[in-house]
Amino acid sequence: MIRHDYSRVDPKRRANLDYKKKQFAKPEFKQQDYEHRLNYYILPPTAEITLEEFETWAINRLKVLSELEACSFRNKTPEETTEYMTGIINKYLPLRSNSSRSQNLQGERKKDHYSHFILRLAFSATEDLRRRFARLETMLFRLRFKDDDIRERKEFVSSLKLEWEEVGEDEKKEFGSELIAAGGVRKGEEQEWFKVDWERVPELVEQRRVFLRRGKAYVPQREQMSLVVAEFTKRLDDALELTARALPRLDEDDRLAPILAHLSQSFATPDAAYSSSDASIDGLSTITAASIDTLSTHFPMCMQNLHTNLKANSHLKHYGRLQYTLFLKGIGLNLDECIVFWRRSFKLMTDDKFAKEYKYNIRHSYGDVGGDANRRGRGYTPYSCQKILTEPLPGAGQNHGCPYRTFTVDNLTALLQKTGVNDRDLLRTVKEDVGKQRYHVACNRVFEWAHRREIKKVKDDGSWSATDLDTIVHPNTYFKRSWLLKHLGEGNVGVVNGGEKMEE
Amino acid sequence: MPQADAQPLKPEPEPQAQDVTMSDTPSPVQGSNDKVNLEDLFDDEDSDPEFPSSVPQINSEEEPSQTEPIKITPRSSFSDPEIIRAFYQRLFPFRYLFQWLNHSAAPSNDFAHREFAFTLPNDAYLRYQSFTTADLLRKQCIQMLPTRFEIGPVYSSNPRERKTLRKASAFRPVSKELVFDIDMTDYDDVRTCCTGASICHKCWSFITMAIKVVDVALREDFGFKHILWVYSGRRGAHAWVCDKRARLLDDSRRRAIAGYLELLKGGDQGGKKVNIRRPLHPHLDRSLEILKRHFQTSILIEQDPWGAEDKYAHLLQLLPDPTLRAALQKKWDSSPSRASTAKWADIDALAKTGALSKSSRDLLEAKQDIVLEYTYPRLDAEVSKKLNHLLKSPFVVHPGTGRVCVPIDTRKVEEFDPLGVPTVTQLLTEIDEWEGEEGKDGGKKLQDWEKTNLKPYVEFFRTFVAGLLKEEKGGVKREREDGGDAMEF
Ligand SMILES: [Zn+2]
């Protein structure tokens, strides 16, 4: 069990403690009660949670934020984003309204509250991370605000006490035509306005969607959301700033530091552990060394590239072999077949040389040899996109890594065209993604294009949910999803799999 | 010895920082040989009625004319080093500039942490200059003879020491006036009287219109009070919004104001540049009311934009009604050089005779859009959007025209004559011509600027600064009173 004293990281809160009240204050660190579904995250958590909860909750929230970011990278419309995210959120970070009468409301809200604050710690270190975190949290808040129960939302907003001055009847009369001209009034709409300092609604000002007078913006009722959201962002920005300043003190807690460091790293590319369920694909018969070539059409670019180079040169250097072997192991190729595969591929090599110099490494990867730990762990885990993207770049003659990262733009385009990706718009956006170092986004884009008909089908007939089509962050997921989509309607394969698809 | 370093900000002119030898630059750090002694700073015997006490006395600025008279000959050029030196020595109002940027009489970080950027005679561009007092700024100007200098933001620490800071984040811009830049180049597609760098009274009215529209919006809509308009020295104007609330705006708020004021979209590709919804936003409605009056004279008569045969196609293009367009085309093809005023009147005249397929409401709105396209302010919005953008200081000399960048009194904005703004050579001549009359003034020694045509401009600036300081003083007091112990951490 751990207890983390959050008051250390929020000097603002500390400063607000009234010394007169202090002596009567009840001991802290008690369970908080969550009256509302939505949360401005003003008060830091005070109850104890386990180290495991600490990490799991944070990873779940990170998953949601990463998917949101992927939506914005892919320019999804707000409607598409809402549709896509609903499944993701329900799975990883459900947050139901009071009216749902769910038994676990308090538990959901606690997880939401704590995970937010944990990520705040993880992402306050650099300005870049802070900005990104605030942007994504704002998106999440907006998404939830929009679909909140109308009555409960109203209660939440009034609980915020945002100091909005209501525009009185006198002013409404005096500036009637200006108010209507600025905000545009729709039929049947309540004609109510708030008055706030214009700095609080910069977007509305920029687009001339509010009436301004002497530094005050007259905001129509319907724009309330942008006010609430802007205020959310502002408070979060301020709080992150404060957390950043208090952060060095946190290093003292050596149990949390590695977890937080790992979290902020995975923010670069969402990490995903390999799951053994990725290897068991319904309808896919046992994979043999001979079937790899056929199956390689379902491989992501990083593996297809290794496969092609292996065929062309009858050889791959160490890191390429390792990356590829683990991937093959991940799709379900057993050790014996894997050895056969490499032996056949290294055509120009004597059996003796192969046995001496290469076989051992393959067996080691499978956990067939090596120390106890290696064997118990059944060898190495197949590499995730994050792992592949953070490895050293390949040198001359090496082919490992992610082509979206390691290839020049021209070579990447040629490679994509060779594999049948020839849509000009797609190639252009891929170029943009790569320019912004969003390699996994580019890869997902290519996947979606290559499987566009199948994806449409499973979406239309509802056989796959949004979570079944979430962002791919592991080469083995890429393979599995590609294979399933291309074999729809063949036997059992309509079902993605029985249970959990990804281990967290 | 501080290193004056030159960092390129703009792509051109190519900075030649390496060539600048700084070895004999006076040190701007206090305690050096430069005589900024504390007695001077707290000298109570101040004769200026507007700042009766505790105003730093910049002695060297008060030195009247012991310096030898400058010989201005008809062949003197305003970029001669001697001319520039004399200008900084005798005319430039360093003291009021200091008070303006410092926001109080006693030296503070508002001035000391402010970035100045110098453009030197060899075109080298020196960024991150800073000064603790007006006198040190003056000394460096006299030493380096910058052809102009620009003013940037106040930073979180002294700009000259930014490289010694351990963390880069400890050096960041904190505040700066909200600024606007209006330049005639942006009007080239609607300006017929002049081209390029030249201006005349006719085209200056574009700037006049812009000042009127922007100034009223900043005051009425945003509630700003301390707005200084400055002639840019050739063919434009700058605005400095100095209210504290404006100085503290971050980039997103600056962008919001720029966007609020920006209207014309679409660059030079032709086509319709105004696309706005109806009813008009109150700011646009008010702007249209202001601009309509200017449209008749400044545009139709003086610019006559559609008078020539090849010009009225654009006007036709801006009218949405095909029937009306055809009728007008026919009429104008038979008398192509009808004046713009007549052509503008033709629109309504033909519409009344029934040559209209759409509603008269559509036509009215199209005409409003045309008025706005030809008159609405064209801001160089990028200048306004960034807290750390630099802008040329008021009162420097424009190197191309020799004219001083003087303030514009918006209460008399229509009377402002850019071609009547004094040049540096003219002003120095005026000092020389005054010499004979010295002493008649009852003993009080005049400052050099008071002997010249710069006087009304410096006085206007002084009054402006006094108003700003008065408000800042009140503001500080109020903060102290109700801030109380909220300032604990
Ligand atoms: Zn002109």
Coordinates of N, CA and C in Angstrom, one line a residue, chain B residues 98-200:
Chain B
F98 N 12.0 56.6 -21.2 CA 12.2 55.8 -20.0 C 11.0 55.7 -19.1
Q99 N 10.4 56.8 -18.9 CA 9.2 56.8 -18.0 C 8.1 56.0 -18.6
W100 N 8.0 56.1 -19.9 CA 6.9 55.4 -20.7 C 7.0 53.9 -20.5
L101 N 8.3 53.4 -20.6 CA 8.5 51.9 -20.5 C 8.7 51.4 -19.1
N102 N 9.0 52.3 -18.2 CA 9.3 51.9 -16.9 C 8.0 52.0 -16.0
H103 N 7.1 52.7 -16.4 CA 5.8 52.8 -15.7 C 5.9 53.4 -14.3
S104 N 7.0 53.9 -13.9 CA 7.1 54.7 -12.7 C 8.3 55.5 -12.7
A105 N 8.5 56.4 -11.8 CA 9.6 57.2 -11.8 C 10.9 56.5 -11.4
A106 N 10.8 55.7 -10.3 CA 12.0 55.0 -9.9 C 12.4 53.8 -10.8
P107 N 13.6 53.7 -11.1 CA 14.0 52.6 -12.0 C 13.5 51.2 -11.6
S108 N 13.0 50.5 -12.5 CA 12.4 49.2 -12.2 C 12.8 48.2 -13.3
N109 N 12.4 46.9 -13.0 CA 12.7 45.9 -14.0 C 11.9 46.1 -15.3
D110 N 10.8 46.8 -15.2 CA 10.0 47.0 -16.4 C 10.9 47.7 -17.5
F111 N 11.8 48.5 -17.1 CA 12.8 49.1 -18.0 C 14.0 48.3 -18.1
A112 N 14.6 47.9 -17.0 CA 15.9 47.2 -17.0 C 15.9 45.9 -17.7
H113 N 14.7 45.2 -17.7 CA 14.7 43.9 -18.3 C 14.0 44.0 -19.7
R114 N 13.9 45.1 -20.2 CA 13.3 45.3 -21.5 C 14.3 45.1 -22.6
E115 N 14.0 44.4 -23.7 CA 14.9 44.2 -24.8 C 14.9 45.4 -25.7
F116 N 16.0 45.9 -26.1 CA 16.2 46.9 -27.2 C 17.0 46.2 -28.3
A117 N 16.7 46.5 -29.5 CA 17.5 45.9 -30.6 C 18.0 47.1 -31.5
F118 N 19.3 47.1 -31.7 CA 19.9 48.2 -32.5 C 20.2 47.8 -33.9
T119 N 19.8 48.7 -34.8 CA 20.3 48.5 -36.2 C 21.5 49.5 -36.4
L120 N 22.7 49.0 -36.6 CA 23.8 49.9 -36.7 C 24.0 50.4 -38.1
P121 N 24.9 51.4 -38.2 CA 25.1 52.0 -39.6 C 25.6 50.9 -40.6
N122 N 26.3 49.9 -40.2 CA 26.7 48.9 -41.1 C 25.6 47.8 -41.3
D123 N 24.4 48.1 -40.8 CA 23.3 47.1 -40.9 C 23.4 45.9 -40.0
A124 N 24.4 45.9 -39.1 CA 24.4 44.8 -38.1 C 23.2 45.0 -37.2
Y125 N 22.7 43.9 -36.7 CA 21.4 44.0 -35.9 C 21.7 43.4 -34.5
L126 N 21.7 44.2 -33.5 CA 22.1 43.8 -32.2 C 20.9 43.5 -31.3
R127 N 20.7 42.3 -31.0 CA 19.5 42.0 -30.1 C 19.9 42.0 -28.7
Y128 N 18.9 41.9 -27.8 CA 19.0 41.7 -26.4 C 19.9 42.7 -25.7
Q129 N 19.8 44.0 -26.1 CA 20.4 45.1 -25.4 C 19.4 45.5 -24.2
S130 N 20.0 45.9 -23.1 CA 19.1 46.4 -22.0 C 19.9 47.4 -21.2
F131 N 19.1 48.2 -20.5 CA 19.7 49.3 -19.8 C 19.0 49.6 -18.5
T132 N 19.8 50.0 -17.5 CA 19.1 50.2 -16.2 C 18.5 51.6 -16.2
T133 N 19.1 52.5 -16.9 CA 18.5 53.9 -16.9 C 18.5 54.5 -18.3
A134 N 17.7 55.6 -18.4 CA 17.6 56.3 -19.6 C 19.0 56.8 -20.1
D135 N 19.8 57.2 -19.1 CA 21.1 57.7 -19.5 C 22.0 56.7 -20.2
L136 N 21.9 55.5 -19.7 CA 22.7 54.4 -20.3 C 22.3 54.1 -21.7
L137 N 21.0 54.1 -21.9 CA 20.5 53.9 -23.2 C 21.0 55.0 -24.1
R138 N 20.9 56.2 -23.6 CA 21.3 57.4 -24.4 C 22.8 57.3 -24.8
K139 N 23.6 56.9 -23.8 CA 25.1 56.8 -24.0 C 25.4 55.8 -25.1
Q140 N 24.7 54.7 -25.0 CA 25.0 53.6 -26.1 C 24.5 54.1 -27.5
C141 N 23.4 54.9 -27.5 CA 23.0 55.4 -28.8 C 24.0 56.4 -29.4
I142 N 24.5 57.2 -28.5 CA 25.5 58.2 -29.0 C 26.8 57.5 -29.4
Q143 N 27.1 56.4 -28.7 CA 28.3 55.6 -29.0 C 28.2 54.9 -30.3
M144 N 27.0 54.2 -30.5 CA 26.9 53.3 -31.6 C 26.2 53.9 -32.8
L145 N 25.5 55.0 -32.6 CA 24.8 55.7 -33.6 C 23.9 54.8 -34.4
P146 N 23.0 54.0 -33.8 CA 22.1 53.2 -34.5 C 21.2 54.0 -35.5
T147 N 21.0 53.5 -36.6 CA 20.1 54.2 -37.6 C 18.7 54.1 -37.0
R148 N 18.4 53.1 -36.3 CA 17.1 53.0 -35.5 C 17.2 52.0 -34.5
F149 N 16.3 52.0 -33.5 CA 16.3 50.9 -32.6 C 14.9 50.4 -32.3
E150 N 14.7 49.2 -31.9 CA 13.4 48.6 -31.7 C 13.2 48.2 -30.3
I151 N 12.0 48.1 -29.9 CA 11.6 47.8 -28.5 C 10.9 46.4 -28.5
G152 N 11.4 45.5 -27.6 CA 10.8 44.2 -27.5 C 10.2 44.1 -26.1
P153 N 10.0 42.9 -25.7 CA 9.3 42.7 -24.4 C 10.1 42.9 -23.2
V154 N 9.5 42.9 -22.0 CA 10.2 42.8 -20.8 C 10.4 41.3 -20.5
Y155 N 11.6 40.9 -20.2 CA 11.8 39.5 -19.9 C 11.9 39.2 -18.4
S156 N 11.8 37.9 -18.1 CA 11.8 37.5 -16.7 C 13.2 37.8 -16.0
S157 N 14.2 38.0 -16.8 CA 15.5 38.4 -16.2 C 16.2 39.3 -17.2
N158 N 17.3 39.8 -16.8 CA 18.0 40.8 -17.7 C 18.4 40.1 -19.0
P159 N 18.0 40.7 -20.1 CA 18.3 40.1 -21.5 C 19.8 39.9 -21.7
R160 N 20.6 40.8 -21.1 CA 22.0 40.7 -21.4 C 22.6 39.5 -20.6
E161 N 21.9 39.0 -19.6 CA 22.4 37.9 -18.8 C 21.8 36.6 -19.2
R162 N 21.0 36.6 -20.3 CA 20.2 35.4 -20.5 C 21.0 34.1 -20.7
K163 N 22.3 34.3 -21.2 CA 23.1 33.0 -21.4 C 23.7 32.5 -20.2
T164 N 23.7 33.3 -19.1 CA 24.4 32.8 -17.9 C 23.3 32.1 -17.0
L165 N 22.1 32.1 -17.5 CA 21.1 31.4 -16.7 C 21.2 29.9 -16.8
R166 N 21.0 29.2 -15.7 CA 21.2 27.8 -15.8 C 20.1 27.1 -16.6
K167 N 18.9 27.6 -16.4 CA 17.7 27.0 -17.1 C 17.3 28.0 -18.2
A168 N 17.1 27.4 -19.4 CA 16.6 28.3 -20.5 C 15.3 28.9 -20.1
S169 N 14.5 28.1 -19.4 CA 13.1 28.6 -19.1 C 13.1 29.8 -18.2
A170 N 14.2 30.1 -17.5 CA 14.2 31.2 -16.6 C 14.3 32.5 -17.4
F171 N 14.5 32.4 -18.7 CA 14.5 33.6 -19.6 C 13.3 33.5 -20.5
R172 N 12.3 34.2 -20.2 CA 11.1 34.2 -21.1 C 10.4 35.6 -21.1
P173 N 9.8 35.9 -22.2 CA 9.1 37.2 -22.2 C 7.9 37.3 -21.3
V174 N 7.8 38.4 -20.6 CA 6.7 38.5 -19.6 C 5.6 39.4 -20.0
S175 N 6.0 40.5 -20.5 CA 5.0 41.5 -20.9 C 5.5 42.4 -22.0
K176 N 4.6 42.9 -22.7 CA 4.9 44.0 -23.7 C 3.6 44.6 -24.2
E177 N 3.7 45.9 -24.6 CA 2.5 46.6 -25.1 C 1.9 45.7 -26.2
L178 N 0.6 45.8 -26.4 CA 0.0 45.2 -27.5 C 0.2 46.2 -28.7
V179 N 0.8 45.7 -29.8 CA 1.2 46.6 -30.9 C 0.4 46.3 -32.2
F180 N 0.3 47.3 -33.0 CA -0.3 47.1 -34.3 C 0.6 47.8 -35.3
D181 N 0.6 47.3 -36.5 CA 1.4 47.9 -37.6 C 0.5 48.0 -38.8
I182 N 0.3 49.2 -39.3 CA -0.4 49.4 -40.5 C 0.6 50.0 -41.5
D183 N 0.7 49.3 -42.7 CA 1.6 49.8 -43.7 C 1.0 49.9 -45.0
M184 N 1.3 50.9 -45.8 CA 0.7 51.2 -47.0 C 0.9 50.1 -48.0
T185 N 2.0 49.3 -47.9 CA 2.2 48.2 -48.9 C 1.0 47.3 -49.0
D186 N 0.3 47.1 -47.8 CA -0.9 46.2 -47.9 C -2.1 46.8 -48.6
Y187 N -1.9 48.0 -49.0 CA -3.0 48.7 -49.8 C -2.7 48.8 -51.3
D188 N -1.6 48.2 -51.7 CA -1.2 48.5 -53.1 C -2.2 48.1 -54.1
D189 N -3.1 47.1 -53.8 CA -4.1 46.8 -54.8 C -5.3 47.7 -54.9
V190 N -5.4 48.6 -53.9 CA -6.5 49.6 -54.0 C -6.0 51.0 -54.1
R191 N -4.7 51.2 -54.1 CA -4.1 52.5 -54.2 C -3.7 52.8 -55.6
T192 N -4.2 53.9 -56.1 CA -3.9 54.3 -57.5 C -3.0 55.5 -57.6
C193 N -2.9 56.3 -56.5 CA -2.3 57.6 -56.6 C -0.7 57.5 -56.6
C194 N -0.2 56.5 -55.8 CA 1.2 56.3 -55.7 C 1.6 54.9 -55.7
T195 N 2.8 54.6 -55.9 CA 3.3 53.2 -55.8 C 4.5 53.1 -54.9
G196 N 4.8 51.9 -54.5 CA 6.0 51.7 -53.7 C 6.1 52.5 -52.4
A197 N 7.3 53.0 -52.2 CA 7.5 53.7 -50.9 C 6.9 55.1 -50.8
S198 N 6.5 55.6 -52.0 CA 6.0 57.0 -51.9 C 4.6 57.1 -51.4
I199 N 4.3 58.2 -50.8 CA 2.9 58.5 -50.3 C 2.5 59.9 -50.7
C200 N 1.2 60.2 -50.7 CA 0.8 61.6 -50.8 C -0.4 61.7 -49.8

